Backbone as XML, in Angstrom:
<?xml version="1.0"?>
<chain id="A" units="angstrom">
  <residue number="1" name="MET">
    <atom name="N" x="-6.370" y="-12.079" z="-5.141"/>
    <atom name="CA" x="-5.683" y="-12.382" z="-3.899"/>
    <atom name="C" x="-6.717" y="-12.871" z="-2.898"/>
  </residue>
  <residue number="2" name="LYS">
    <atom name="N" x="-6.583" y="-14.077" z="-2.444"/>
    <atom name="CA" x="-7.574" y="-14.630" z="-1.539"/>
    <atom name="C" x="-7.284" y="-14.307" z="-0.084"/>
  </residue>
  <residue number="3" name="ASN">
    <atom name="N" x="-6.031" y="-14.252" z="0.294"/>
    <atom name="CA" x="-5.675" y="-13.963" z="1.676"/>
    <atom name="C" x="-5.076" y="-12.569" z="1.781"/>
  </residue>
  <residue number="4" name="PRO">
    <atom name="N" x="-5.798" y="-11.639" z="2.423"/>
    <atom name="CA" x="-5.247" y="-10.288" z="2.553"/>
    <atom name="C" x="-4.054" y="-10.275" z="3.494"/>
  </residue>
  <residue number="5" name="TRP">
    <atom name="N" x="-3.194" y="-9.291" z="3.334"/>
    <atom name="CA" x="-2.080" y="-9.131" z="4.248"/>
    <atom name="C" x="-1.902" y="-7.663" z="4.582"/>
  </residue>
  <residue number="6" name="VAL">
    <atom name="N" x="-0.955" y="-7.377" z="5.429"/>
    <atom name="CA" x="-0.783" y="-6.031" z="5.972"/>
    <atom name="C" x="0.207" y="-5.215" z="5.161"/>
  </residue>
  <residue number="7" name="VAL">
    <atom name="N" x="-0.096" y="-3.922" z="5.015"/>
    <atom name="CA" x="0.812" y="-2.973" z="4.384"/>
    <atom name="C" x="1.025" y="-1.839" z="5.383"/>
  </residue>
  <residue number="8" name="GLU">
    <atom name="N" x="2.268" y="-1.436" z="5.536"/>
    <atom name="CA" x="2.613" y="-0.290" z="6.383"/>
    <atom name="C" x="2.630" y="0.943" z="5.489"/>
  </residue>
  <residue number="9" name="VAL">
    <atom name="N" x="1.844" y="1.965" z="5.833"/>
    <atom name="CA" x="1.726" y="3.170" z="5.016"/>
    <atom name="C" x="2.231" y="4.372" z="5.791"/>
  </residue>
  <residue number="10" name="SER">
    <atom name="N" x="3.105" y="5.158" z="5.149"/>
    <atom name="CA" x="3.553" y="6.416" z="5.742"/>
    <atom name="C" x="3.356" y="7.532" z="4.738"/>
  </residue>
  <residue number="11" name="GLN">
    <atom name="N" x="3.149" y="8.740" z="5.265"/>
    <atom name="CA" x="2.906" y="9.908" z="4.427"/>
    <atom name="C" x="4.044" y="10.903" z="4.616"/>
  </residue>
  <residue number="12" name="GLY">
    <atom name="N" x="4.173" y="11.825" z="3.671"/>
    <atom name="CA" x="5.138" y="12.911" z="3.814"/>
    <atom name="C" x="6.548" y="12.449" z="4.063"/>
  </residue>
  <residue number="13" name="SER">
    <atom name="N" x="7.088" y="12.789" z="5.235"/>
    <atom name="CA" x="8.481" y="12.476" z="5.568"/>
    <atom name="C" x="8.711" y="10.991" z="5.792"/>
  </residue>
  <residue number="14" name="GLY">
    <atom name="N" x="7.630" y="10.243" z="6.006"/>
    <atom name="CA" x="7.767" y="8.806" z="6.184"/>
    <atom name="C" x="8.135" y="8.387" z="7.591"/>
  </residue>
  <residue number="15" name="THR">
    <atom name="N" x="8.060" y="9.318" z="8.563"/>
    <atom name="CA" x="8.442" y="8.967" z="9.930"/>
    <atom name="C" x="7.328" y="8.270" z="10.689"/>
  </residue>
  <residue number="16" name="ASP">
    <atom name="N" x="6.078" y="8.662" z="10.470"/>
    <atom name="CA" x="4.939" y="8.021" z="11.126"/>
    <atom name="C" x="4.274" y="7.078" z="10.148"/>
  </residue>
  <residue number="17" name="SER">
    <atom name="N" x="3.913" y="5.893" z="10.631"/>
    <atom name="CA" x="3.265" y="4.938" z="9.737"/>
    <atom name="C" x="2.154" y="4.216" z="10.478"/>
  </residue>
  <residue number="18" name="GLU">
    <atom name="N" x="1.226" y="3.667" z="9.693"/>
    <atom name="CA" x="0.120" y="2.877" z="10.217"/>
    <atom name="C" x="-0.024" y="1.628" z="9.370"/>
  </residue>
  <residue number="19" name="ASP">
    <atom name="N" x="-0.555" y="0.561" z="9.975"/>
    <atom name="CA" x="-0.778" y="-0.689" z="9.259"/>
    <atom name="C" x="-2.221" y="-0.782" z="8.779"/>
  </residue>
  <residue number="20" name="TYR">
    <atom name="N" x="-2.389" y="-1.264" z="7.542"/>
    <atom name="CA" x="-3.701" y="-1.455" z="6.944"/>
    <atom name="C" x="-3.730" y="-2.820" z="6.272"/>
  </residue>
  <residue number="21" name="THR">
    <atom name="N" x="-4.919" y="-3.262" z="5.878"/>
    <atom name="CA" x="-5.073" y="-4.550" z="5.212"/>
    <atom name="C" x="-5.166" y="-4.359" z="3.701"/>
  </residue>
  <residue number="22" name="ILE">
    <atom name="N" x="-4.359" y="-5.119" z="2.968"/>
    <atom name="CA" x="-4.435" y="-5.123" z="1.510"/>
    <atom name="C" x="-5.598" y="-6.036" z="1.117"/>
  </residue>
  <residue number="23" name="LYS">
    <atom name="N" x="-6.522" y="-5.510" z="0.329"/>
    <atom name="CA" x="-7.659" y="-6.303" z="-0.129"/>
    <atom name="C" x="-7.451" y="-6.851" z="-1.526"/>
  </residue>
  <residue number="24" name="ASP">
    <atom name="N" x="-6.685" y="-6.142" z="-2.346"/>
    <atom name="CA" x="-6.456" y="-6.567" z="-3.723"/>
    <atom name="C" x="-5.133" y="-5.962" z="-4.172"/>
  </residue>
  <residue number="25" name="ILE">
    <atom name="N" x="-4.381" y="-6.721" z="-4.955"/>
    <atom name="CA" x="-3.102" y="-6.213" z="-5.447"/>
    <atom name="C" x="-2.872" y="-6.722" z="-6.863"/>
  </residue>
  <residue number="26" name="GLY">
    <atom name="N" x="-2.253" y="-5.881" z="-7.674"/>
    <atom name="CA" x="-1.923" y="-6.240" z="-9.052"/>
    <atom name="C" x="-0.579" y="-5.646" z="-9.420"/>
  </residue>
  <residue number="27" name="ARG">
    <atom name="N" x="-0.230" y="-5.736" z="-10.673"/>
    <atom name="CA" x="1.072" y="-5.236" z="-11.141"/>
    <atom name="C" x="1.206" y="-3.726" z="-11.005"/>
  </residue>
  <residue number="28" name="CYS">
    <atom name="N" x="0.091" y="-3.002" z="-11.139"/>
    <atom name="CA" x="0.142" y="-1.534" z="-11.175"/>
    <atom name="C" x="-0.292" y="-0.857" z="-9.886"/>
  </residue>
  <residue number="29" name="GLY">
    <atom name="N" x="-0.889" y="-1.612" z="-8.953"/>
    <atom name="CA" x="-1.349" y="-0.972" z="-7.729"/>
    <atom name="C" x="-2.064" y="-1.925" z="-6.799"/>
  </residue>
  <residue number="30" name="MET">
    <atom name="N" x="-2.727" y="-1.337" z="-5.779"/>
    <atom name="CA" x="-3.431" y="-2.138" z="-4.791"/>
    <atom name="C" x="-4.611" y="-1.364" z="-4.228"/>
  </residue>
  <residue number="31" name="PHE">
    <atom name="N" x="-5.523" y="-2.096" z="-3.594"/>
    <atom name="CA" x="-6.621" y="-1.488" z="-2.865"/>
    <atom name="C" x="-6.393" y="-1.803" z="-1.401"/>
  </residue>
  <residue number="32" name="ILE">
    <atom name="N" x="-6.383" y="-0.762" z="-0.566"/>
    <atom name="CA" x="-6.112" y="-0.894" z="0.858"/>
    <atom name="C" x="-7.385" y="-0.568" z="1.632"/>
  </residue>
  <residue number="33" name="GLN">
    <atom name="N" x="-7.779" y="-1.476" z="2.523"/>
    <atom name="CA" x="-8.955" y="-1.257" z="3.352"/>
    <atom name="C" x="-8.609" y="-0.284" z="4.470"/>
  </residue>
  <residue number="34" name="THR">
    <atom name="N" x="-9.364" y="0.803" z="4.584"/>
    <atom name="CA" x="-9.170" y="1.783" z="5.652"/>
    <atom name="C" x="-10.399" y="2.665" z="5.763"/>
  </residue>
  <residue number="35" name="GLU">
    <atom name="N" x="-10.664" y="3.128" z="6.967"/>
    <atom name="CA" x="-11.720" y="4.108" z="7.197"/>
    <atom name="C" x="-11.122" y="5.509" z="7.281"/>
  </residue>
  <residue number="36" name="ARG">
    <atom name="N" x="-9.807" y="5.603" z="7.281"/>
    <atom name="CA" x="-9.107" y="6.884" z="7.360"/>
    <atom name="C" x="-9.263" y="7.650" z="6.049"/>
  </residue>
  <residue number="37" name="THR">
    <atom name="N" x="-9.315" y="8.956" z="6.119"/>
    <atom name="CA" x="-9.464" y="9.796" z="4.942"/>
    <atom name="C" x="-8.113" y="10.101" z="4.308"/>
  </residue>
  <residue number="38" name="PHE">
    <atom name="N" x="-8.011" y="9.877" z="3.027"/>
    <atom name="CA" x="-6.837" y="10.231" z="2.231"/>
    <atom name="C" x="-7.317" y="11.107" z="1.081"/>
  </residue>
  <residue number="39" name="ASP">
    <atom name="N" x="-6.436" y="11.908" z="0.526"/>
    <atom name="CA" x="-6.772" y="12.755" z="-0.610"/>
    <atom name="C" x="-6.321" y="12.103" z="-1.910"/>
  </residue>
  <residue number="40" name="VAL">
    <atom name="N" x="-7.175" y="12.140" z="-2.922"/>
    <atom name="CA" x="-6.779" y="11.672" z="-4.248"/>
    <atom name="C" x="-5.615" y="12.543" z="-4.711"/>
  </residue>
  <residue number="41" name="GLY">
    <atom name="N" x="-4.573" y="11.924" z="-5.238"/>
    <atom name="CA" x="-3.368" y="12.625" z="-5.669"/>
    <atom name="C" x="-2.272" y="12.625" z="-4.620"/>
  </residue>
  <residue number="42" name="GLU">
    <atom name="N" x="-2.608" y="12.259" z="-3.390"/>
    <atom name="CA" x="-1.632" y="12.221" z="-2.298"/>
    <atom name="C" x="-0.623" y="11.099" z="-2.531"/>
  </residue>
  <residue number="43" name="LYS">
    <atom name="N" x="0.645" y="11.361" z="-2.252"/>
    <atom name="CA" x="1.708" y="10.367" z="-2.372"/>
    <atom name="C" x="1.932" y="9.708" z="-1.009"/>
  </residue>
  <residue number="44" name="ILE">
    <atom name="N" x="2.123" y="8.397" z="-1.015"/>
    <atom name="CA" x="2.390" y="7.647" z="0.202"/>
    <atom name="C" x="3.538" y="6.680" z="-0.052"/>
  </residue>
  <residue number="45" name="ILE">
    <atom name="N" x="4.140" y="6.205" z="1.022"/>
    <atom name="CA" x="5.170" y="5.167" z="0.938"/>
    <atom name="C" x="4.589" y="3.916" z="1.582"/>
  </residue>
  <residue number="46" name="MET">
    <atom name="N" x="4.650" y="2.796" z="0.860"/>
    <atom name="CA" x="4.105" y="1.533" z="1.345"/>
    <atom name="C" x="5.224" y="0.520" z="1.525"/>
  </residue>
  <residue number="47" name="ARG">
    <atom name="N" x="5.122" y="-0.233" z="2.584"/>
    <atom name="CA" x="6.082" y="-1.308" z="2.852"/>
    <atom name="C" x="5.272" y="-2.561" z="3.158"/>
  </residue>
  <residue number="48" name="PHE">
    <atom name="N" x="5.521" y="-3.631" z="2.391"/>
    <atom name="CA" x="4.771" y="-4.870" z="2.588"/>
    <atom name="C" x="5.604" y="-6.063" z="2.159"/>
  </residue>
  <residue number="49" name="GLN">
    <atom name="N" x="5.182" y="-7.222" z="2.642"/>
    <atom name="CA" x="5.876" y="-8.468" z="2.329"/>
    <atom name="C" x="4.949" y="-9.354" z="1.510"/>
  </residue>
  <residue number="50" name="MET">
    <atom name="N" x="5.476" y="-9.887" z="0.418"/>
    <atom name="CA" x="4.698" y="-10.807" z="-0.406"/>
    <atom name="C" x="4.618" y="-12.154" z="0.311"/>
  </residue>
  <residue number="51" name="PRO">
    <atom name="N" x="3.417" y="-12.711" z="0.472"/>
    <atom name="CA" x="3.255" y="-13.954" z="1.235"/>
    <atom name="C" x="4.024" y="-15.153" z="0.689"/>
  </residue>
  <residue number="52" name="ILE">
    <atom name="N" x="4.060" y="-15.323" z="-0.623"/>
    <atom name="CA" x="4.692" y="-16.517" z="-1.186"/>
    <atom name="C" x="6.216" y="-16.408" z="-1.191"/>
  </residue>
  <residue number="53" name="SER">
    <atom name="N" x="6.739" y="-15.295" z="-1.694"/>
    <atom name="CA" x="8.191" y="-15.154" z="-1.826"/>
    <atom name="C" x="8.862" y="-14.640" z="-0.570"/>
  </residue>
  <residue number="54" name="ARG">
    <atom name="N" x="8.073" y="-14.054" z="0.318"/>
    <atom name="CA" x="8.581" y="-13.458" z="1.574"/>
    <atom name="C" x="9.472" y="-12.238" z="1.325"/>
  </residue>
  <residue number="55" name="LYS">
    <atom name="N" x="9.497" y="-11.712" z="0.096"/>
    <atom name="CA" x="10.270" y="-10.511" z="-0.203"/>
    <atom name="C" x="9.553" y="-9.292" z="0.359"/>
  </residue>
  <residue number="56" name="ILE">
    <atom name="N" x="10.325" y="-8.342" z="0.866"/>
    <atom name="CA" x="9.769" y="-7.106" z="1.403"/>
    <atom name="C" x="9.952" y="-6.001" z="0.370"/>
  </residue>
  <residue number="57" name="PHE">
    <atom name="N" x="8.866" y="-5.307" z="0.049"/>
    <atom name="CA" x="8.895" y="-4.224" z="-0.925"/>
    <atom name="C" x="8.631" y="-2.892" z="-0.235"/>
  </residue>
  <residue number="58" name="LYS">
    <atom name="N" x="9.286" y="-1.856" z="-0.704"/>
    <atom name="CA" x="9.033" y="-0.485" z="-0.262"/>
    <atom name="C" x="8.780" y="0.316" z="-1.532"/>
  </residue>
  <residue number="59" name="ILE">
    <atom name="N" x="7.553" y="0.832" z="-1.675"/>
    <atom name="CA" x="7.109" y="1.436" z="-2.927"/>
    <atom name="C" x="6.430" y="2.777" z="-2.668"/>
  </residue>
  <residue number="60" name="VAL">
    <atom name="N" x="6.714" y="3.747" z="-3.526"/>
    <atom name="CA" x="6.002" y="5.022" z="-3.508"/>
    <atom name="C" x="4.752" y="4.845" z="-4.360"/>
  </residue>
  <residue number="61" name="GLY">
    <atom name="N" x="3.616" y="5.291" z="-3.828"/>
    <atom name="CA" x="2.370" y="5.190" z="-4.561"/>
    <atom name="C" x="1.578" y="6.480" z="-4.509"/>
  </residue>
  <residue number="62" name="GLU">
    <atom name="N" x="0.596" y="6.569" z="-5.367"/>
    <atom name="CA" x="-0.289" y="7.737" z="-5.421"/>
    <atom name="C" x="-1.724" y="7.277" z="-5.247"/>
  </residue>
  <residue number="63" name="ILE">
    <atom name="N" x="-2.480" y="7.950" z="-4.386"/>
    <atom name="CA" x="-3.885" y="7.642" z="-4.185"/>
    <atom name="C" x="-4.637" y="8.062" z="-5.451"/>
  </residue>
  <residue number="64" name="VAL">
    <atom name="N" x="-5.287" y="7.101" z="-6.099"/>
    <atom name="CA" x="-6.025" y="7.399" z="-7.332"/>
    <atom name="C" x="-7.534" y="7.252" z="-7.150"/>
  </residue>
  <residue number="65" name="ARG">
    <atom name="N" x="-7.946" y="6.653" z="-6.025"/>
    <atom name="CA" x="-9.374" y="6.455" z="-5.775"/>
    <atom name="C" x="-9.613" y="6.420" z="-4.271"/>
  </residue>
  <residue number="66" name="TYR">
    <atom name="N" x="-10.673" y="7.071" z="-3.826"/>
    <atom name="CA" x="-11.063" y="7.036" z="-2.423"/>
    <atom name="C" x="-12.507" y="6.569" z="-2.337"/>
  </residue>
  <residue number="67" name="GLU">
    <atom name="N" x="-12.764" y="5.579" z="-1.493"/>
    <atom name="CA" x="-14.116" y="5.063" z="-1.269"/>
    <atom name="C" x="-14.337" y="4.950" z="0.229"/>
  </residue>
  <residue number="68" name="ALA">
    <atom name="N" x="-15.555" y="4.723" z="0.641"/>
    <atom name="CA" x="-15.864" y="4.587" z="2.067"/>
    <atom name="C" x="-15.128" y="3.407" z="2.700"/>
  </residue>
  <residue number="69" name="THR">
    <atom name="N" x="-14.813" y="2.382" z="1.897"/>
    <atom name="CA" x="-14.160" y="1.181" z="2.431"/>
    <atom name="C" x="-12.648" y="1.184" z="2.291"/>
  </residue>
  <residue number="70" name="GLY">
    <atom name="N" x="-12.087" y="2.164" z="1.549"/>
    <atom name="CA" x="-10.635" y="2.173" z="1.395"/>
    <atom name="C" x="-10.148" y="3.054" z="0.267"/>
  </residue>
  <residue number="71" name="ILE">
    <atom name="N" x="-8.887" y="2.806" z="-0.124"/>
    <atom name="CA" x="-8.231" y="3.624" z="-1.145"/>
    <atom name="C" x="-7.612" y="2.752" z="-2.228"/>
  </residue>
  <residue number="72" name="GLY">
    <atom name="N" x="-7.648" y="3.265" z="-3.446"/>
    <atom name="CA" x="-6.959" y="2.646" z="-4.570"/>
    <atom name="C" x="-5.634" y="3.372" z="-4.759"/>
  </residue>
  <residue number="73" name="VAL">
    <atom name="N" x="-4.546" y="2.624" z="-4.823"/>
    <atom name="CA" x="-3.209" y="3.212" z="-4.920"/>
    <atom name="C" x="-2.510" y="2.710" z="-6.176"/>
  </residue>
  <residue number="74" name="LYS">
    <atom name="N" x="-1.960" y="3.642" z="-6.948"/>
    <atom name="CA" x="-1.171" y="3.308" z="-8.136"/>
    <atom name="C" x="0.302" y="3.304" z="-7.734"/>
  </residue>
  <residue number="75" name="PHE">
    <atom name="N" x="1.021" y="2.240" z="-8.101"/>
    <atom name="CA" x="2.451" y="2.183" z="-7.827"/>
    <atom name="C" x="3.189" y="3.169" z="-8.727"/>
  </residue>
  <residue number="76" name="LEU">
    <atom name="N" x="4.094" y="3.964" z="-8.142"/>
    <atom name="CA" x="4.883" y="4.912" z="-8.927"/>
    <atom name="C" x="6.314" y="4.426" z="-9.115"/>
  </residue>
  <residue number="77" name="ARG">
    <atom name="N" x="6.970" y="4.062" z="-8.009"/>
    <atom name="CA" x="8.334" y="3.555" z="-8.136"/>
    <atom name="C" x="8.717" y="2.749" z="-6.898"/>
  </residue>
  <residue number="78" name="GLN">
    <atom name="N" x="9.567" y="1.780" z="-7.115"/>
    <atom name="CA" x="10.047" y="0.936" z="-6.033"/>
    <atom name="C" x="11.259" y="1.577" z="-5.395"/>
  </residue>
  <residue number="79" name="LEU">
    <atom name="N" x="11.268" y="1.654" z="-4.068"/>
    <atom name="CA" x="12.407" y="2.220" z="-3.355"/>
    <atom name="C" x="13.413" y="1.138" z="-2.977"/>
  </residue>
  <residue number="80" name="SER">
    <atom name="N" x="12.920" y="-0.014" z="-2.543"/>
    <atom name="CA" x="13.829" y="-1.109" z="-2.194"/>
    <atom name="C" x="13.070" y="-2.429" z="-2.170"/>
  </residue>
  <residue number="81" name="ARG">
    <atom name="N" x="13.842" y="-3.508" z="-2.235"/>
    <atom name="CA" x="13.293" y="-4.853" z="-2.132"/>
    <atom name="C" x="14.340" y="-5.703" z="-1.464"/>
  </residue>
  <residue number="82" name="LYS">
    <atom name="N" x="13.942" y="-6.462" z="-0.463"/>
    <atom name="CA" x="14.891" y="-7.326" z="0.276"/>
    <atom name="C" x="14.501" y="-8.756" z="0.161"/>
  </residue>
</chain>
């Protein structure tokens, strides 16, 4: 992915969310740039729009990697797509 885009991430109940930059995305997950601390194994809800198709995805993911520059997230299941 050459042009990063924004992903809205919420934790727990999903009421509070923050925007982060997607640095890499694939079929099974993504890497999100953030300085915020997340726990490996933590579940999050992500909402993002694909640049080419303009479709909006809402996906549950699990943090599988934490680094100083961001987090690696594995996609678990899709909640909706518009």
